[in-house]
Each structure stands twice: as C-alpha cells, then as structure tokens.
C-alpha cells in the first residue's frame, strides 16, 4: 500500500441512511451498527443529526463516548442552534467532527432558502466560524453542489476554507451528475479556489440514476479523498453510494484505483446483515458484494469453469467479504456451550438474558427443523436482538385456514407483562392474525409493506417476514422469523408496532431532515 493515496471512508448509514422513510433505528440498534463500523475500520462515522430529536442527540453522544477509533460526526444545518447541539453531542468523542451544510444551487436558494448568493456566502462564513470555535474538525457541505454554477461554488468553497473548514464535501444531492461532470467539478474547484490544498475534498453521491458508486470513484479521480457512503447503499430515495461496493472496487481493482483504504472487507457481510435487520430493508438477491446471489454460479458453463479454476468467473473470493460456506450446524442435542461457540464464530456477542432466550428459541427450532444452518441461527439471533426490551410480545398463535371459510386466528400477546387473548376472523389467516393484534392493541397504523422470504432451502425453512407500518407520517419496519410463516408474520407486525409506539413521543424527524 505504501506510496498510495489514502482515501477516507465516511459512513453515513446512521444519518443519511436512517433518514430513508421506514429505516429508523432504535438507540440500541444504532450502537450496534456504530460498533461494527468502528471495528471494520471506517474512518468517520456520521452518527446522526443531533438537533433532529432527543433520540438523535442521545445516539450521537453515546456513540461518541463509546467509539474507540473512528471520528464521530454530527450533522448540523447552517443554524447556530444546530451547530451548538452537534458540538455538544460529539463533545466526548476521542475525535469529533461537526458537519454543517447549506444549499448553494439557484433552485434551492430561490425556492427553499429564499436567500440570495451574497446572503448564503455570509451564512457560510458565520456558521463555519461558529463550528470552528467549538471544534477543530469541521466539514462543510454545499448541498446540491452538482447543480450549482461553478463560479459561485468556487466562492462558497473559498469562504468555507477561509472560515476554517477542514473537509469540503460537494454532494450530488439529487443523483443527477454523470461521472465525467463530477470528476471535472472537483478538478475545477481544486484548481481555482485559493488554499484548496488546505482541505480534504469529499464526495457524497445519491443513486437516483444508479451512478452513485461510479460518480464517487470519478470524484476521487478528480482529487477528492473522502467518500461518503452507506452500508447496503441505504439512504434517501434510491439511496447513497454503497460502502461495500466502493471498498471492494478499490481492493479488487487496485491497478486502476491505486488508493489505500482502511476498511477491512471481511466485516462487510456481517455489517450488511445487521443493517438490513435493524433497518428492515431487505438486500436484493443480486446486490453486488452482499446479495445472496453475489457469489452463486448457477449456469452450467460457469459451474464448469469454477470447478476447473475459481478465477475463471470469480473476481473476488466470498471469504474476502466474510461469506462463510453454508454449514450444517447443530441439532436438538447441541448444548449451551456449542451454541455460544457458534454465536462467537458468527460474530455475535449478546448479553446473558438475550442468550438464554436465543438458546430457548434455537432448541425450539431444532425440534421442528431437520437441519439448522448458520443462516437459521443468524435469523434467530437478529430477531432476538431486534426485539429486546419490547413492550409487546407474541405468546401464542393458533390459525385456522383453508378453502371455503374465512381465516381465523386465536392470538395471545404479552402487553407490558399482561397476557391478552383474542379470536378474530379475516380475509385469510394473515389478515385474521393482524386483526387480532389490532383488537388487543388498538392503533390506526396502516400496513404499507408485507414481504416474506425463505431463510434457507426446503419446505421446513424458516420464513423471514418484513412488515412496515405507517401512522401520522411516521414509519417503522419490523422483522420476524419462524418456520411457521404466520408466527413470523405476527412477530414482524408486533416488532414494527413496538417501534412505532417507542417513537410516539419523539418530535417529528421529517420536518428537520436534510436531503
Ligand atoms: O445529500 C446531501 O446533500 C446531504 C448533505 C446533508 C450532505 O446529505
Ligand atoms: Zn445525502
């Protein structure tokens, strides 16, 4: 690696990723994500938007206190109160950063900010100075940079550097740029702005045209050395550039992309699974690097080549990104010790209570399922992690379904320690189950997503169900896994409902959010 330029990976899964509707995470979930990002070597973790809510503030501040290695950034609009709050949230970090942004494009200035160019220049100087008075590490972003005339963008960047910004981020906020344009923007800015070499330039690309990763790498070719990205490409609309794709592109094509990057790729699969579990956003099967089929070779010709020499069709090895060969794990005779060892091997560290509950569910699963695979254990533990401390739990479910009659469900829930049972009918067994939940816990949330996928092969495979609920502009996604699809559905619904209830008292995120 010596002699190569270092690129810094700035992960914004917990801020831009979490902003995508329905992807909100609890504090516990954010801490888990931050921990793995730190462990895998991400240089900067944008942990949230502290002014957005007390929950966001607490998450950034807790992550700042616990993180050992990565710089912890808090986002702030170009408003003193935002900047002060972000400064307060990252105060206890070993290395903290305030990331402040303002729009610079004519369309944003006219319609959103209702300010002229001179006013925005003053705002940049004022707010970056404010942030620098609180902390040495200040990042400034020009929102909608790619639709900003280059002359004006140069003046904005100059003002930010003069006021003390140490990182300059030029986002493709609406995912509009092409790689050539994006590269040229960085080249021009770096050539024209006085003291441009005093700052590190950063890319931040949205994926509306599917160009986020290509644009990010083009920005690096144009001189940027920080890449803002998210696990699984989670983020607003079509998402952000996917961290795993960037890291593996740089690793795999070091001949064409001669940069050093400190992220350790064998954590990528685990991080992807964790983010998918806590955000409730499934990873598409053919997603590069972390999709279920990313390393599967089905066609005869490919399989033949692979058997002769893996390099005929494989440019990366699955184990490089942390994919393990599917292995048969344990059966119903396996004990606690073996189960704990398996969890360690899969990279899970869970507390004693969660372990006991996961072990109980493993035994239950092993009684019902002939072969228990690593994927089964992962689904079970992810489920256990996601449901810890929930106020409502599924205790029992009996369903009657078939031709010629309505579905019927008899459901028992534990609601804050009290067991309640209802019998309901519905348009099929799932509808009946969800109706029973609504009777026990009356609410007006609407179901906006119901998805089922099999964790492994075979008719005894566990079903993993995702449910998204929406109420008063808030969304929450829950997941449930079980060999019985209906039990998994009830668990997923209850998990989403628990998240919605937990957020009921939080101030609305949406009105404060950045693009
Ligand atoms: O896309 C964007 O412009 C942003 C900024 C807040 C950096 O997310
Ligand atoms: Zn963004």
Coordinates of C-alpha atoms and ligand atoms in Angstrom, one line a residue:
X1 CA 0.0 0.0 0.0
X2 CA 2.9 2.4 0.6
X3 CA 3.1 5.3 -1.8
X4 CA -0.6 5.1 -2.5
X5 CA -3.0 7.9 -1.7
X6 CA -5.2 7.2 1.3
X7 CA -9.0 7.6 0.8
X8 CA -11.1 8.1 3.9
X9 CA -14.4 6.2 4.2
X10 CA -17.1 8.3 5.8
X11 CA -20.1 6.2 6.6
X12 CA -23.5 7.9 6.9
X13 CA -25.7 4.8 7.4
X14 CA -26.8 6.2 10.7
X15 CA -27.7 9.7 9.3
X16 CA -28.5 9.7 5.6
X17 CA -29.3 6.0 5.7
X18 CA -31.5 6.3 8.7
X19 CA -33.3 9.2 7.1
X20 CA -34.8 7.0 4.4
X21 CA -38.5 6.6 5.2
X22 CA -39.2 3.5 7.3
X23 CA -35.5 2.8 8.2
X24 CA -35.3 4.5 11.6
X25 CA -33.4 2.6 14.2
X26 CA -33.5 2.4 18.0
X27 CA -30.6 3.6 20.2
X28 CA -29.5 0.0 20.8
X29 CA -29.5 -0.7 17.1
X30 CA -27.5 2.4 16.3
X31 CA -24.9 1.4 18.9
X32 CA -24.6 -2.0 17.3
X33 CA -24.1 -0.5 13.8
X34 CA -21.6 2.0 15.1
X35 CA -19.6 -0.7 16.8
X36 CA -19.2 -2.8 13.7
X37 CA -18.3 0.3 11.6
X38 CA -15.6 1.2 14.1
X39 CA -14.4 -2.4 14.2
X40 CA -14.2 -2.7 10.4
X41 CA -12.0 0.4 10.1
X42 CA -14.4 3.1 8.8
X43 CA -12.6 6.4 9.2
X44 CA -15.5 8.7 10.0
X45 CA -19.0 7.7 11.3
X46 CA -21.7 10.2 10.8
X47 CA -23.8 9.1 13.8
X48 CA -26.9 11.3 13.3
X49 CA -28.4 14.8 13.2
X50 CA -28.4 15.8 16.9
X51 CA -30.9 18.7 16.6
X52 CA -33.5 16.5 15.0
X53 CA -34.7 14.9 18.2
X54 CA -33.5 14.0 21.7
X55 CA -33.2 10.4 20.5
X56 CA -30.8 11.5 17.7
X57 CA -28.8 13.6 20.2
X58 CA -28.5 10.7 22.6
X59 CA -27.4 8.3 19.9
X60 CA -24.7 10.6 18.6
X61 CA -23.5 11.4 22.1
X62 CA -23.5 7.8 23.2
X63 CA -21.7 6.6 20.1
X64 CA -19.1 9.5 20.6
X65 CA -18.5 8.2 24.1
X66 CA -18.1 4.5 23.2
X67 CA -16.2 4.6 19.8
X68 CA -12.6 3.8 20.0
X69 CA -11.1 4.6 16.6
X70 CA -13.4 6.3 14.1
X71 CA -14.0 10.1 14.1
X72 CA -17.6 10.7 15.1
X73 CA -19.5 13.4 13.1
X74 CA -22.8 15.1 14.0
X75 CA -24.8 16.9 11.2
X76 CA -26.0 20.5 11.6
X77 CA -27.8 22.8 9.3
X78 CA -26.3 26.3 8.9
X79 CA -28.0 27.5 12.1
X80 CA -26.3 28.3 15.3
X81 CA -28.6 26.1 17.4
X82 CA -27.9 23.1 15.2
X83 CA -24.2 23.7 15.3
X84 CA -24.1 24.1 19.1
X85 CA -26.2 20.9 19.5
X86 CA -23.9 18.9 17.2
X87 CA -20.8 20.3 19.1
X88 CA -22.4 19.2 22.4
X89 CA -23.2 15.7 21.0
X90 CA -19.7 15.0 19.8
X91 CA -18.0 16.6 22.8
X92 CA -17.0 13.3 24.4
X93 CA -15.6 11.7 21.3
X94 CA -11.9 10.9 21.1
X95 CA -12.1 12.6 17.8
X96 CA -15.3 14.6 17.0
X97 CA -16.4 16.5 13.9
X98 CA -19.2 19.0 13.2
X99 CA -20.6 18.6 9.7
X100 CA -22.5 21.6 8.7
X101 CA -24.2 22.2 5.3
X102 CA -26.1 24.8 3.3
X103 CA -27.7 24.7 -0.1
X104 CA -25.8 26.5 -2.9
X105 CA -27.8 25.8 -6.1
X106 CA -30.0 28.5 -7.6
X107 CA -33.2 26.4 -7.3
X108 CA -32.6 25.7 -3.6
X109 CA -31.7 29.4 -2.9
X110 CA -34.8 30.7 -4.6
X111 CA -37.4 28.2 -3.5
X112 CA -36.2 26.6 -0.3
X113 CA -33.9 29.2 1.4
X114 CA -35.4 32.4 -0.1
X115 CA -31.9 34.0 0.1
X116 CA -29.6 35.5 -2.5
X117 CA -26.0 34.4 -3.2
X118 CA -24.4 37.1 -1.1
X119 CA -26.5 36.2 1.9
X120 CA -25.6 32.5 1.6
X121 CA -21.9 33.4 1.4
X122 CA -22.3 35.3 4.7
X123 CA -24.1 32.3 6.3
X124 CA -21.2 30.0 5.3
X125 CA -18.6 32.3 6.9
X126 CA -20.7 32.8 10.0
X127 CA -21.6 29.1 10.6
X128 CA -18.3 27.5 9.7
X129 CA -16.6 30.1 12.1
X130 CA -19.1 29.1 14.8
X131 CA -18.4 25.4 14.3
X132 CA -14.6 26.0 14.3
X133 CA -14.9 27.9 17.6
X134 CA -16.3 24.6 19.1
X135 CA -14.1 22.0 17.5
X136 CA -11.0 21.7 15.2
X137 CA -12.5 19.2 12.8
X138 CA -15.2 20.9 10.7
X139 CA -16.7 19.6 7.5
X140 CA -18.8 21.9 5.3
X141 CA -21.1 20.7 2.5
X142 CA -22.6 22.5 -0.4
X143 CA -26.0 20.9 -0.7
X144 CA -26.9 20.4 -4.4
X145 CA -23.4 21.3 -5.4
X146 CA -23.7 19.5 -8.8
X147 CA -26.5 21.9 -9.8
X148 CA -24.6 25.0 -8.6
X149 CA -22.7 27.3 -11.2
X150 CA -19.0 26.6 -10.8
X151 CA -18.1 30.3 -10.3
X152 CA -20.4 30.6 -7.3
X153 CA -19.5 27.2 -6.0
X154 CA -15.8 28.3 -6.0
X155 CA -16.7 31.4 -3.9
X156 CA -18.6 29.3 -1.4
X157 CA -15.8 26.8 -1.0
X158 CA -13.3 29.6 -0.7
X159 CA -15.4 31.2 2.1
X160 CA -15.7 27.8 3.9
X161 CA -12.0 27.1 3.8
X162 CA -11.2 30.7 4.9
X163 CA -13.5 30.3 7.9
X164 CA -11.7 27.1 8.9
X165 CA -13.5 24.1 7.3
X166 CA -11.0 21.2 7.1
X167 CA -13.2 19.0 4.8
X168 CA -15.2 20.2 1.9
X169 CA -18.0 18.0 0.7
X170 CA -19.6 18.6 -2.7
X171 CA -22.6 16.3 -2.8
X172 CA -24.6 15.1 -5.8
X173 CA -27.7 15.6 -3.6
X174 CA -30.3 14.7 -6.2
X175 CA -28.2 12.0 -8.0
X176 CA -28.1 14.0 -11.2
X177 CA -24.4 14.1 -12.2
X178 CA -22.5 11.9 -14.6
X179 CA -19.1 10.6 -13.7
X180 CA -17.2 13.0 -16.2
X181 CA -19.1 16.0 -14.9
X182 CA -18.5 15.1 -11.3
X183 CA -14.8 14.5 -11.8
X184 CA -14.4 17.8 -13.7
X185 CA -16.2 19.7 -10.9
X186 CA -13.6 18.6 -8.4
X187 CA -10.7 19.3 -10.8
X188 CA -12.0 22.8 -11.4
X189 CA -12.7 23.7 -7.8
X190 CA -9.3 22.4 -6.7
X191 CA -7.5 24.3 -9.5
X192 CA -9.4 27.6 -8.9
X193 CA -10.0 28.0 -5.2
X194 CA -7.2 29.6 -3.3
X195 CA -5.9 27.4 -0.5
X196 CA -7.8 24.4 -1.8
X197 CA -5.0 22.2 -0.7
X198 CA -5.7 23.1 2.9
X199 CA -8.9 21.0 2.9
X200 CA -9.7 17.4 2.1
X201 CA -12.4 17.2 -0.6
X202 CA -15.2 14.7 -0.2
X203 CA -17.8 13.0 -2.5
X204 CA -21.4 12.3 -1.4
X205 CA -23.5 10.7 -4.2
X206 CA -27.1 9.7 -4.3
X207 CA -28.1 6.9 -6.5
X208 CA -31.2 8.2 -8.4
X209 CA -29.7 7.3 -11.8
X210 CA -27.8 4.3 -10.4
X211 CA -24.5 6.2 -10.8
X212 CA -23.6 6.8 -7.1
X213 CA -20.6 4.5 -6.9
X214 CA -19.3 5.4 -10.4
X215 CA -19.7 9.1 -9.5
X216 CA -17.9 8.7 -6.2
X217 CA -14.9 7.0 -7.8
X218 CA -14.9 9.7 -10.5
X219 CA -14.8 12.3 -7.8
X220 CA -11.8 10.6 -6.3
X221 CA -10.1 10.6 -9.8
X222 CA -10.8 14.4 -9.7
X223 CA -8.9 14.8 -6.4
X224 CA -11.4 14.0 -3.7
X225 CA -10.0 11.8 -0.9
X226 CA -13.1 11.2 1.3
X227 CA -16.0 9.1 0.2
X228 CA -19.4 9.4 1.9
X229 CA -21.4 6.2 1.6
X230 CA -23.7 3.8 3.5
X231 CA -23.9 0.1 4.1
X232 CA -26.2 -1.6 1.5
X233 CA -26.5 1.8 -0.2
X234 CA -29.2 2.7 2.3
X235 CA -30.4 6.3 2.0
X236 CA -32.9 8.8 0.8
X237 CA -34.9 7.8 -2.3
X238 CA -32.7 5.4 -4.4
X239 CA -30.1 5.6 -1.6
X240 CA -26.4 6.6 -1.3
X241 CA -23.3 5.1 -2.8
X242 CA -22.8 1.6 -1.2
X243 CA -19.8 1.3 1.1
X244 CA -19.2 -2.3 0.3
X245 CA -19.1 -1.7 -3.4
X246 CA -16.6 1.1 -3.1
X247 CA -14.4 -0.8 -0.7
X248 CA -14.3 -3.9 -2.9
X249 CA -13.8 -1.9 -6.1
X250 CA -10.8 -0.3 -4.6
X251 CA -9.5 -3.6 -3.3
X252 CA -10.2 -5.7 -6.4
X253 CA -9.0 -3.1 -9.0
X254 CA -6.0 -1.6 -7.2
X255 CA -4.4 -1.5 -10.6
X256 CA -7.0 1.0 -11.9
X257 CA -7.8 2.6 -8.5
X258 CA -4.5 2.9 -6.7
X259 CA -5.8 4.1 -3.3
X260 CA -5.3 2.8 0.2
X261 CA -8.4 2.3 2.3
X262 CA -8.5 1.1 5.9
X263 CA -11.8 -0.8 5.8
X264 CA -11.4 -4.5 6.5
X265 CA -13.6 -6.2 3.9
X266 CA -14.3 -9.4 5.9
X267 CA -16.7 -7.4 8.0
X268 CA -18.9 -6.4 5.0
X269 CA -21.3 -9.3 5.0
X270 CA -21.9 -9.0 8.8
X271 CA -22.4 -5.3 8.6
X272 CA -24.8 -5.7 5.7
X273 CA -26.9 -8.3 7.5
X274 CA -27.0 -6.2 10.6
X275 CA -28.1 -3.0 8.8
X276 CA -30.7 -5.0 6.8
X277 CA -32.1 -6.4 10.1
X278 CA -32.2 -3.2 12.0
X279 CA -33.5 -1.0 9.2
X280 CA -35.9 -3.7 7.9
X281 CA -34.7 -3.0 4.3
X282 CA -34.0 -6.4 2.7
X283 CA -30.9 -6.7 0.5
X284 CA -31.8 -7.6 -3.1
X285 CA -30.6 -11.1 -4.1
X286 CA -28.4 -9.8 -6.9
X287 CA -26.9 -6.8 -5.0
X288 CA -23.2 -6.5 -5.7
X289 CA -20.9 -7.9 -2.9
X290 CA -23.5 -8.6 -0.2
X291 CA -26.5 -10.0 -2.2
X292 CA -27.4 -13.7 -1.6
X293 CA -26.5 -14.5 -5.2
X294 CA -23.4 -12.3 -5.4
X295 CA -21.2 -15.4 -5.4
X296 CA -23.6 -18.0 -6.7
X297 CA -22.8 -19.6 -10.0
X298 CA -25.9 -21.3 -11.5
X299 CA -25.3 -21.7 -15.2
X300 CA -23.6 -24.9 -16.4
X301 CA -20.8 -23.1 -18.2
X302 CA -20.0 -21.0 -15.2
X303 CA -20.1 -24.0 -12.8
X304 CA -17.8 -26.0 -15.1
X305 CA -15.3 -23.1 -15.2
X306 CA -15.5 -22.6 -11.4
X307 CA -14.8 -26.3 -10.8
X308 CA -11.7 -26.1 -13.0
X309 CA -10.4 -22.9 -11.6
X310 CA -12.4 -20.4 -9.5
X311 CA -10.7 -17.4 -11.1
X312 CA -12.5 -18.2 -14.4
X313 CA -15.6 -16.5 -13.2
X314 CA -14.8 -15.1 -9.7
X315 CA -13.0 -11.8 -9.3
X316 CA -13.3 -11.8 -5.5
X317 CA -13.4 -14.7 -3.1
X318 CA -16.6 -14.9 -1.0
X319 CA -14.5 -15.3 2.2
X320 CA -12.8 -12.0 1.5
X321 CA -16.1 -10.2 2.3
X322 CA -16.9 -12.5 5.2
X323 CA -19.2 -15.0 3.4
X324 CA -18.8 -18.4 5.0
X325 CA -19.6 -21.7 3.3
X326 CA -23.1 -22.8 4.3
X327 CA -22.6 -25.3 7.1
X328 CA -24.8 -27.6 8.9
X329 CA -24.6 -26.5 12.5
X330 CA -26.2 -28.3 15.3
X331 CA -29.2 -30.4 16.1
X332 CA -31.5 -30.6 19.1
X333 CA -28.9 -32.3 21.2
X334 CA -26.4 -29.4 21.0
X335 CA -25.9 -27.7 24.3
X336 CA -25.4 -24.1 25.5
X337 CA -21.6 -24.3 25.1
X338 CA -21.8 -25.3 21.5
X339 CA -24.5 -22.7 20.8
X340 CA -22.4 -19.9 22.4
X341 CA -19.4 -21.0 20.4
X342 CA -21.4 -20.9 17.2
X343 CA -22.6 -17.4 18.0
X344 CA -19.0 -16.3 18.6
X345 CA -18.0 -17.8 15.3
X346 CA -20.8 -15.9 13.6
X347 CA -19.6 -12.7 15.3
X348 CA -22.4 -12.2 17.8
X349 CA -21.8 -11.0 21.4
X350 CA -25.1 -10.9 23.2
X351 CA -25.9 -10.4 26.9
X352 CA -26.9 -13.3 29.2
X353 CA -30.7 -12.7 29.0
X354 CA -30.7 -12.4 25.2
X355 CA -28.5 -15.5 25.1
X356 CA -30.9 -17.6 27.2
X357 CA -33.9 -16.5 25.0
X358 CA -32.0 -17.2 21.8
X359 CA -30.9 -20.6 23.1
X360 CA -34.5 -21.4 24.0
X361 CA -35.7 -20.5 20.5
X362 CA -32.8 -22.4 19.0
X363 CA -33.9 -25.6 20.8
X364 CA -37.5 -25.0 19.7
X365 CA -36.3 -24.5 16.1
X366 CA -34.1 -27.7 16.2
X367 CA -37.2 -29.6 17.4
X368 CA -39.1 -28.5 14.4
X369 CA -36.5 -28.3 11.7
X370 CA -34.4 -31.2 10.5
X371 CA -31.2 -29.2 9.6
X372 CA -30.3 -26.0 11.3
X373 CA -27.9 -23.9 9.3
X374 CA -25.8 -20.8 10.1
X375 CA -28.4 -18.7 8.3
X376 CA -31.1 -20.0 10.6
X377 CA -29.1 -19.1 13.7
X378 CA -28.4 -15.7 12.2
X379 CA -32.1 -15.0 11.6
X380 CA -32.9 -16.2 15.1
X381 CA -30.3 -14.0 16.8
X382 CA -31.0 -10.9 14.6
X383 CA -34.6 -11.4 15.7
X384 CA -33.7 -11.7 19.3
X385 CA -31.5 -8.5 19.1
X386 CA -34.2 -6.6 17.3
X387 CA -36.9 -7.5 19.9
X388 CA -35.0 -7.0 23.1
X389 CA -36.9 -4.9 25.6
X390 CA -40.1 -4.7 23.5
X391 CA -43.3 -3.9 25.4
X392 CA -45.5 -6.3 23.4
X393 CA -44.6 -9.9 22.6
X394 CA -46.2 -12.8 20.8
X395 CA -47.0 -15.6 23.2
X396 CA -49.2 -18.0 21.2
X397 CA -51.0 -18.2 17.9
X398 CA -53.4 -20.7 16.5
X399 CA -54.7 -20.3 13.0
X400 CA -57.5 -22.0 11.1
X401 CA -57.3 -21.5 7.3
X402 CA -58.4 -23.3 4.1
X403 CA -60.9 -23.2 1.3
X404 CA -64.5 -22.2 1.8
X405 CA -64.2 -20.2 5.1
X406 CA -62.7 -17.0 6.4
X407 CA -59.3 -17.3 8.2
X408 CA -59.5 -17.4 11.9
X409 CA -56.7 -16.6 14.4
X410 CA -56.6 -17.1 18.2
X411 CA -53.7 -14.9 19.4
X412 CA -52.2 -14.3 22.8
X413 CA -49.9 -11.3 23.4
X414 CA -48.0 -10.2 26.4
X415 CA -48.6 -6.4 26.7
X416 CA -46.4 -4.9 29.4
X417 CA -46.5 -8.2 31.4
X418 CA -50.2 -8.9 31.0
X419 CA -51.4 -11.7 28.8
X420 CA -54.4 -11.0 26.5
X421 CA -56.1 -13.3 24.0
X422 CA -58.5 -12.6 21.1
X423 CA -60.1 -14.6 18.5
X424 CA -60.6 -12.9 15.1
X425 CA -61.6 -13.7 11.6
X426 CA -60.2 -12.1 8.5
X427 CA -59.6 -12.3 4.8
X428 CA -57.2 -15.2 5.1
X429 CA -55.1 -16.2 8.1
X430 CA -52.7 -13.3 8.0
X431 CA -55.4 -10.7 7.9
X432 CA -57.1 -12.6 10.8
X433 CA -53.8 -12.5 12.8
X434 CA -53.3 -8.8 12.2
X435 CA -57.0 -8.1 13.1
X436 CA -56.4 -9.9 16.4
X437 CA -53.3 -7.7 17.1
X438 CA -55.5 -4.6 16.4
X439 CA -58.1 -5.8 18.8
X440 CA -55.6 -6.3 21.6
X441 CA -53.6 -3.2 20.9
X442 CA -55.9 -0.7 19.2
X443 CA -54.0 1.6 16.8
X444 CA -54.5 3.4 13.5
X445 CA -51.3 2.4 11.8
X446 CA -51.6 1.3 8.1
X447 CA -49.7 -1.7 6.7
X448 CA -47.5 -0.4 3.9
X449 CA -45.3 -3.4 3.2
X450 CA -45.6 -7.1 3.8
X451 CA -42.8 -9.3 2.5
X452 CA -41.8 -13.0 3.0
X453 CA -38.6 -14.7 2.1
X454 CA -37.2 -18.1 3.0
X455 CA -34.0 -18.1 5.0
X456 CA -32.7 -21.4 3.6
X457 CA -34.0 -24.0 1.1
X458 CA -36.6 -26.7 1.7
X459 CA -40.2 -26.8 2.9
X460 CA -39.1 -26.7 6.6
X461 CA -37.1 -23.5 6.0
X462 CA -37.7 -20.5 8.3
X463 CA -39.7 -17.7 6.8
X464 CA -38.4 -14.2 7.4
X465 CA -41.2 -11.7 7.2
X466 CA -40.8 -7.9 7.0
X467 CA -43.7 -5.6 7.9
X468 CA -43.8 -1.8 7.5
X469 CA -46.4 0.2 9.4
X470 CA -47.2 3.9 8.9
X471 CA -49.0 6.2 11.3
X472 CA -49.2 10.0 11.4
X473 CA -46.3 10.4 8.9
X474 CA -44.1 8.0 10.9
X475 CA -43.0 4.6 9.6
X476 CA -41.5 1.6 11.2
X477 CA -40.3 -1.7 9.9
X478 CA -40.2 -4.9 11.8
X479 CA -38.9 -8.4 11.0
X480 CA -39.9 -11.8 12.3
X481 CA -38.5 -15.3 11.6
X482 CA -40.0 -18.7 12.3
X483 CA -40.6 -22.0 10.5
X484 CA -44.3 -21.0 10.6
X485 CA -44.9 -18.1 8.2
X486 CA -47.9 -16.9 10.3
X487 CA -46.0 -16.8 13.5
X488 CA -43.2 -14.9 11.7
X489 CA -45.8 -12.5 10.3
X490 CA -47.3 -11.9 13.8
X491 CA -43.8 -11.3 15.2
X492 CA -42.8 -8.9 12.3
X493 CA -46.1 -6.9 12.8
X494 CA -45.5 -6.7 16.6
X495 CA -41.9 -5.6 16.1
X496 CA -43.0 -2.8 13.8
X497 CA -45.7 -1.8 16.2
X498 CA -43.3 -1.7 19.1
X499 CA -41.0 0.6 17.2
X500 CA -43.9 2.9 16.3
X501 CA -45.0 3.1 20.0
X502 CA -41.5 3.8 21.1
X503 CA -41.3 6.7 18.8
X504 CA -44.7 8.2 19.7
X505 CA -43.2 10.8 22.0
X506 CA -40.3 11.7 19.7
X507 CA -40.5 15.0 17.9
X508 CA -41.1 14.7 14.2
X509 CA -37.9 13.8 12.3
X510 CA -39.3 14.6 8.9
X511 CA -39.6 18.3 9.0
X512 CA -36.0 18.7 10.1
X513 CA -34.4 16.3 7.8
X514 CA -31.7 17.2 5.3
X515 CA -32.0 16.0 1.7
Ligands
LIG1 O1 -27.3 14.7 0.0 C1 -26.9 15.7 0.6 O2 -26.6 16.8 0.1 C2 -26.7 15.6 2.1 C3 -26.0 16.7 2.8 C4 -26.6 17.0 4.1 C5 -24.5 16.4 2.9 O3 -27.0 14.6 2.6
LIG2 ZN1 -27.3 12.9 1.2

